[in-house]
């Protein structure tokens, strides 16, 4: 959904950042083997989301959308 701009990628990364990285790193050998077997792309949208998760910290994502903390200040402030 994020790849089609139906969901802001910051929301997807803000919610699932750790899990995206963990799941990709666990499944990567199987995904690569499946690509070889199919001789075609397999899970390219997920790989792209993983790459975005690699370069953006959750804190940067939270700041960029102006989330507030329980301490009453914007995380971006």
GROMACS .gro file of N, CA and C in nm:
model
  231
    1UNK      N    1   0.082  -0.119   0.000
    1UNK     CA    2   0.000   0.000   0.000
    1UNK      C    3   0.087   0.126   0.000
    2UNK      N    4   0.200   0.121   0.071
    2UNK     CA    5   0.285   0.240   0.072
    2UNK      C    6   0.345   0.266  -0.066
    3UNK      N    7   0.379   0.160  -0.140
    3UNK     CA    8   0.440   0.175  -0.272
    3UNK      C    9   0.344   0.239  -0.371
    4UNK      N   10   0.216   0.226  -0.348
    4UNK     CA   11   0.114   0.285  -0.434
    4UNK      C   12   0.063   0.418  -0.380
    5UNK      N   13   0.131   0.471  -0.280
    5UNK     CA   14   0.094   0.597  -0.215
    5UNK      C   15  -0.045   0.593  -0.152
    6UNK      N   16  -0.088   0.475  -0.112
    6UNK     CA   17  -0.214   0.463  -0.040
    6UNK      C   18  -0.192   0.486   0.109
    7UNK      N   19  -0.069   0.462   0.154
    7UNK     CA   20  -0.030   0.484   0.293
    7UNK      C   21   0.103   0.559   0.290
    8UNK      N   22   0.114   0.663   0.367
    8UNK     CA   23   0.239   0.737   0.377
    8UNK      C   24   0.347   0.643   0.429
    9UNK      N   25   0.459   0.635   0.359
    9UNK     CA   26   0.564   0.541   0.400
    9UNK      C   27   0.611   0.569   0.542
   10UNK      N   28   0.600   0.695   0.587
   10UNK     CA   29   0.642   0.726   0.723
   10UNK      C   30   0.555   0.655   0.826
   11UNK      N   31   0.428   0.636   0.793
   11UNK     CA   32   0.339   0.564   0.884
   11UNK      C   33   0.380   0.417   0.889
   12UNK      N   34   0.401   0.357   0.772
   12UNK     CA   35   0.442   0.216   0.768
   12UNK      C   36   0.574   0.196   0.842
   13UNK      N   37   0.671   0.284   0.816
   13UNK     CA   38   0.800   0.270   0.883
   13UNK      C   39   0.791   0.303   1.031
   14UNK      N   40   0.712   0.402   1.066
   14UNK     CA   41   0.698   0.439   1.206
   14UNK      C   42   0.639   0.328   1.291
   15UNK      N   43   0.548   0.252   1.232
   15UNK     CA   44   0.483   0.145   1.305
   15UNK      C   45   0.565   0.015   1.302
   16UNK      N   46   0.619  -0.017   1.185
   16UNK     CA   47   0.679  -0.149   1.165
   16UNK      C   48   0.830  -0.149   1.146
   17UNK      N   49   0.897  -0.039   1.172
   17UNK     CA   50   1.040  -0.024   1.141
   17UNK      C   51   1.124  -0.143   1.185
   18UNK      N   52   1.121  -0.175   1.312
   18UNK     CA   53   1.204  -0.285   1.365
   18UNK      C   54   1.167  -0.418   1.300
   19UNK      N   55   1.038  -0.445   1.288
   19UNK     CA   56   0.993  -0.573   1.233
   19UNK      C   57   1.027  -0.585   1.085
   20UNK      N   58   1.017  -0.478   1.010
   20UNK     CA   59   1.053  -0.481   0.868
   20UNK      C   60   1.198  -0.527   0.854
   21UNK      N   61   1.285  -0.466   0.931
   21UNK     CA   62   1.426  -0.502   0.924
   21UNK      C   63   1.449  -0.645   0.970
   22UNK      N   64   1.388  -0.684   1.079
   22UNK     CA   65   1.407  -0.818   1.134
   22UNK      C   66   1.356  -0.925   1.038
   23UNK      N   67   1.239  -0.905   0.982
   23UNK     CA   68   1.181  -1.004   0.893
   23UNK      C   69   1.261  -1.014   0.764
   24UNK      N   70   1.299  -0.900   0.704
   24UNK     CA   71   1.378  -0.906   0.581
   24UNK      C   72   1.510  -0.981   0.605
   25UNK      N   73   1.578  -0.947   0.712
   25UNK     CA   74   1.708  -1.008   0.738
   25UNK      C   75   1.696  -1.159   0.764
   26UNK      N   76   1.584  -1.201   0.818
   26UNK     CA   77   1.560  -1.344   0.840
   26UNK      C   78   1.525  -1.414   0.709
   27UNK      N   79   1.441  -1.351   0.628
   27UNK     CA   80   1.391  -1.416   0.506
   27UNK      C   81   1.475  -1.392   0.381
   28UNK      N   82   1.570  -1.301   0.387
   28UNK     CA   83   1.645  -1.265   0.266
   28UNK      C   84   1.703  -1.385   0.191
   29UNK      N   85   1.768  -1.480   0.256
   29UNK     CA   86   1.822  -1.594   0.179
   29UNK      C   87   1.713  -1.671   0.103
   30UNK      N   88   1.596  -1.685   0.163
   30UNK     CA   89   1.485  -1.756   0.099
   30UNK      C   90   1.426  -1.675  -0.015
   31UNK      N   91   1.418  -1.543   0.004
   31UNK     CA   92   1.368  -1.455  -0.101
   31UNK      C   93   1.461  -1.459  -0.221
   32UNK      N   94   1.591  -1.452  -0.195
   32UNK     CA   95   1.688  -1.458  -0.305
   32UNK      C   96   1.682  -1.593  -0.377
   33UNK      N   97   1.667  -1.701  -0.303
   33UNK     CA   98   1.654  -1.834  -0.365
   33UNK      C   99   1.528  -1.843  -0.449
   34UNK      N  100   1.419  -1.785  -0.400
   34UNK     CA  101   1.293  -1.785  -0.475
   34UNK      C  102   1.308  -1.706  -0.604
   35UNK      N  103   1.380  -1.596  -0.600
   35UNK     CA  104   1.404  -1.516  -0.721
   35UNK      C  105   1.482  -1.596  -0.825
   36UNK      N  106   1.580  -1.670  -0.778
   36UNK     CA  107   1.659  -1.754  -0.870
   36UNK      C  108   1.569  -1.863  -0.929
   37UNK      N  109   1.491  -1.928  -0.845
   37UNK     CA  110   1.403  -2.035  -0.893
   37UNK      C  111   1.300  -1.985  -0.993
   38UNK      N  112   1.245  -1.869  -0.968
   38UNK     CA  113   1.143  -1.811  -1.057
   38UNK      C  114   1.203  -1.740  -1.177
   39UNK      N  115   1.329  -1.700  -1.162
   39UNK     CA  116   1.394  -1.613  -1.260
   39UNK      C  117   1.308  -1.489  -1.283
   40UNK      N  118   1.261  -1.434  -1.171
   40UNK     CA  119   1.172  -1.318  -1.176
   40UNK      C  120   1.175  -1.249  -1.040
   41UNK      N  121   1.131  -1.124  -1.037
   41UNK     CA  122   1.125  -1.054  -0.907
   41UNK      C  123   1.033  -1.126  -0.809
   42UNK      N  124   1.067  -1.115  -0.683
   42UNK     CA  125   0.986  -1.171  -0.576
   42UNK      C  126   0.998  -1.078  -0.456
   43UNK      N  127   0.887  -1.026  -0.408
   43UNK     CA  128   0.879  -0.934  -0.295
   43UNK      C  129   0.961  -0.805  -0.315
   44UNK      N  130   0.957  -0.744  -0.434
   44UNK     CA  131   1.035  -0.622  -0.454
   44UNK      C  132   0.986  -0.503  -0.370
   45UNK      N  133   0.856  -0.495  -0.344
   45UNK     CA  134   0.804  -0.384  -0.264
   45UNK      C  135   0.852  -0.395  -0.120
   46UNK      N  136   0.858  -0.518  -0.070
   46UNK     CA  137   0.906  -0.539   0.065
   46UNK      C  138   1.055  -0.504   0.075
   47UNK      N  139   1.131  -0.541  -0.026
   47UNK     CA  140   1.274  -0.508  -0.026
   47UNK      C  141   1.293  -0.356  -0.026
   48UNK      N  142   1.213  -0.287  -0.104
   48UNK     CA  143   1.223  -0.141  -0.108
   48UNK      C  144   1.190  -0.080   0.027
   49UNK      N  145   1.088  -0.132   0.094
   49UNK     CA  146   1.053  -0.082   0.227
   49UNK      C  147   1.166  -0.109   0.326
   50UNK      N  148   1.228  -0.225   0.314
   50UNK     CA  149   1.343  -0.257   0.399
   50UNK      C  150   1.456  -0.157   0.377
   51UNK      N  151   1.485  -0.126   0.254
   51UNK     CA  152   1.591  -0.030   0.223
   51UNK      C  153   1.559   0.106   0.285
   52UNK      N  154   1.435   0.149   0.276
   52UNK     CA  155   1.396   0.276   0.338
   52UNK      C  156   1.410   0.268   0.490
   53UNK      N  157   1.379   0.153   0.548
   53UNK     CA  158   1.393   0.136   0.693
   53UNK      C  159   1.540   0.141   0.734
   54UNK      N  160   1.628   0.098   0.647
   54UNK     CA  161   1.771   0.100   0.677
   54UNK      C  162   1.824   0.243   0.690
   55UNK      N  163   1.771   0.335   0.613
   55UNK     CA  164   1.828   0.470   0.609
   55UNK      C  165   1.753   0.571   0.696
   56UNK      N  166   1.640   0.533   0.751
   56UNK     CA  167   1.562   0.627   0.833
   56UNK      C  168   1.544   0.571   0.973
   57UNK      N  169   1.579   0.650   1.072
   57UNK     CA  170   1.557   0.606   1.209
   57UNK      C  171   1.412   0.635   1.248
   58UNK      N  172   1.356   0.556   1.339
   58UNK     CA  173   1.219   0.585   1.384
   58UNK      C  174   1.206   0.727   1.438
   59UNK      N  175   1.308   0.775   1.508
   59UNK     CA  176   1.302   0.910   1.565
   59UNK      C  177   1.288   1.016   1.455
   60UNK      N  178   1.363   0.999   1.345
   60UNK     CA  179   1.352   1.092   1.232
   60UNK      C  180   1.211   1.089   1.173
   61UNK      N  181   1.157   0.970   1.162
   61UNK     CA  182   1.022   0.955   1.107
   61UNK      C  183   0.921   1.023   1.197
   62UNK      N  184   0.930   1.000   1.327
   62UNK     CA  185   0.836   1.061   1.421
   62UNK      C  186   0.844   1.213   1.416
   63UNK      N  187   0.966   1.265   1.410
   63UNK     CA  188   0.983   1.410   1.401
   63UNK      C  189   0.922   1.466   1.274
   64UNK      N  190   0.941   1.394   1.164
   64UNK     CA  191   0.895   1.445   1.034
   64UNK      C  192   0.744   1.459   1.027
   65UNK      N  193   0.672   1.382   1.107
   65UNK     CA  194   0.526   1.394   1.106
   65UNK      C  195   0.472   1.466   1.230
   66UNK      N  196   0.564   1.517   1.313
   66UNK     CA  197   0.524   1.600   1.426
   66UNK      C  198   0.454   1.526   1.538
   67UNK      N  199   0.490   1.401   1.560
   67UNK     CA  200   0.428   1.328   1.671
   67UNK      C  201   0.465   1.393   1.805
   68UNK      N  202   0.374   1.382   1.898
   68UNK     CA  203   0.397   1.439   2.031
   68UNK      C  204   0.423   1.326   2.129
   69UNK      N  205   0.498   1.358   2.231
   69UNK     CA  206   0.527   1.259   2.336
   69UNK      C  207   0.436   1.281   2.456
   70UNK      N  208   0.440   1.191   2.549
   70UNK     CA  209   0.360   1.205   2.672
   70UNK      C  210   0.412   1.319   2.760
   71UNK      N  211   0.531   1.370   2.728
   71UNK     CA  212   0.587   1.482   2.803
   71UNK      C  213   0.534   1.616   2.751
   72UNK      N  214   0.448   1.612   2.649
   72UNK     CA  215   0.385   1.734   2.601
   72UNK      C  216   0.462   1.813   2.499
   73UNK      N  217   0.567   1.760   2.444
   73UNK     CA  218   0.640   1.832   2.341
   73UNK      C  219   0.641   1.752   2.212
   74UNK      N  220   0.653   1.823   2.101
   74UNK     CA  221   0.662   1.756   1.972
   74UNK      C  222   0.795   1.683   1.967
   75UNK      N  223   0.796   1.562   1.918
   75UNK     CA  224   0.920   1.486   1.907
   75UNK      C  225   1.020   1.558   1.817
   76UNK      N  226   0.969   1.641   1.729
   76UNK     CA  227   1.057   1.713   1.638
   76UNK      C  228   1.113   1.840   1.699
   77UNK      N  229   1.068   1.876   1.816
   77UNK     CA  230   1.113   2.002   1.877
   77UNK      C  231   1.238   1.981   1.959
   0.00000   0.00000   0.00000
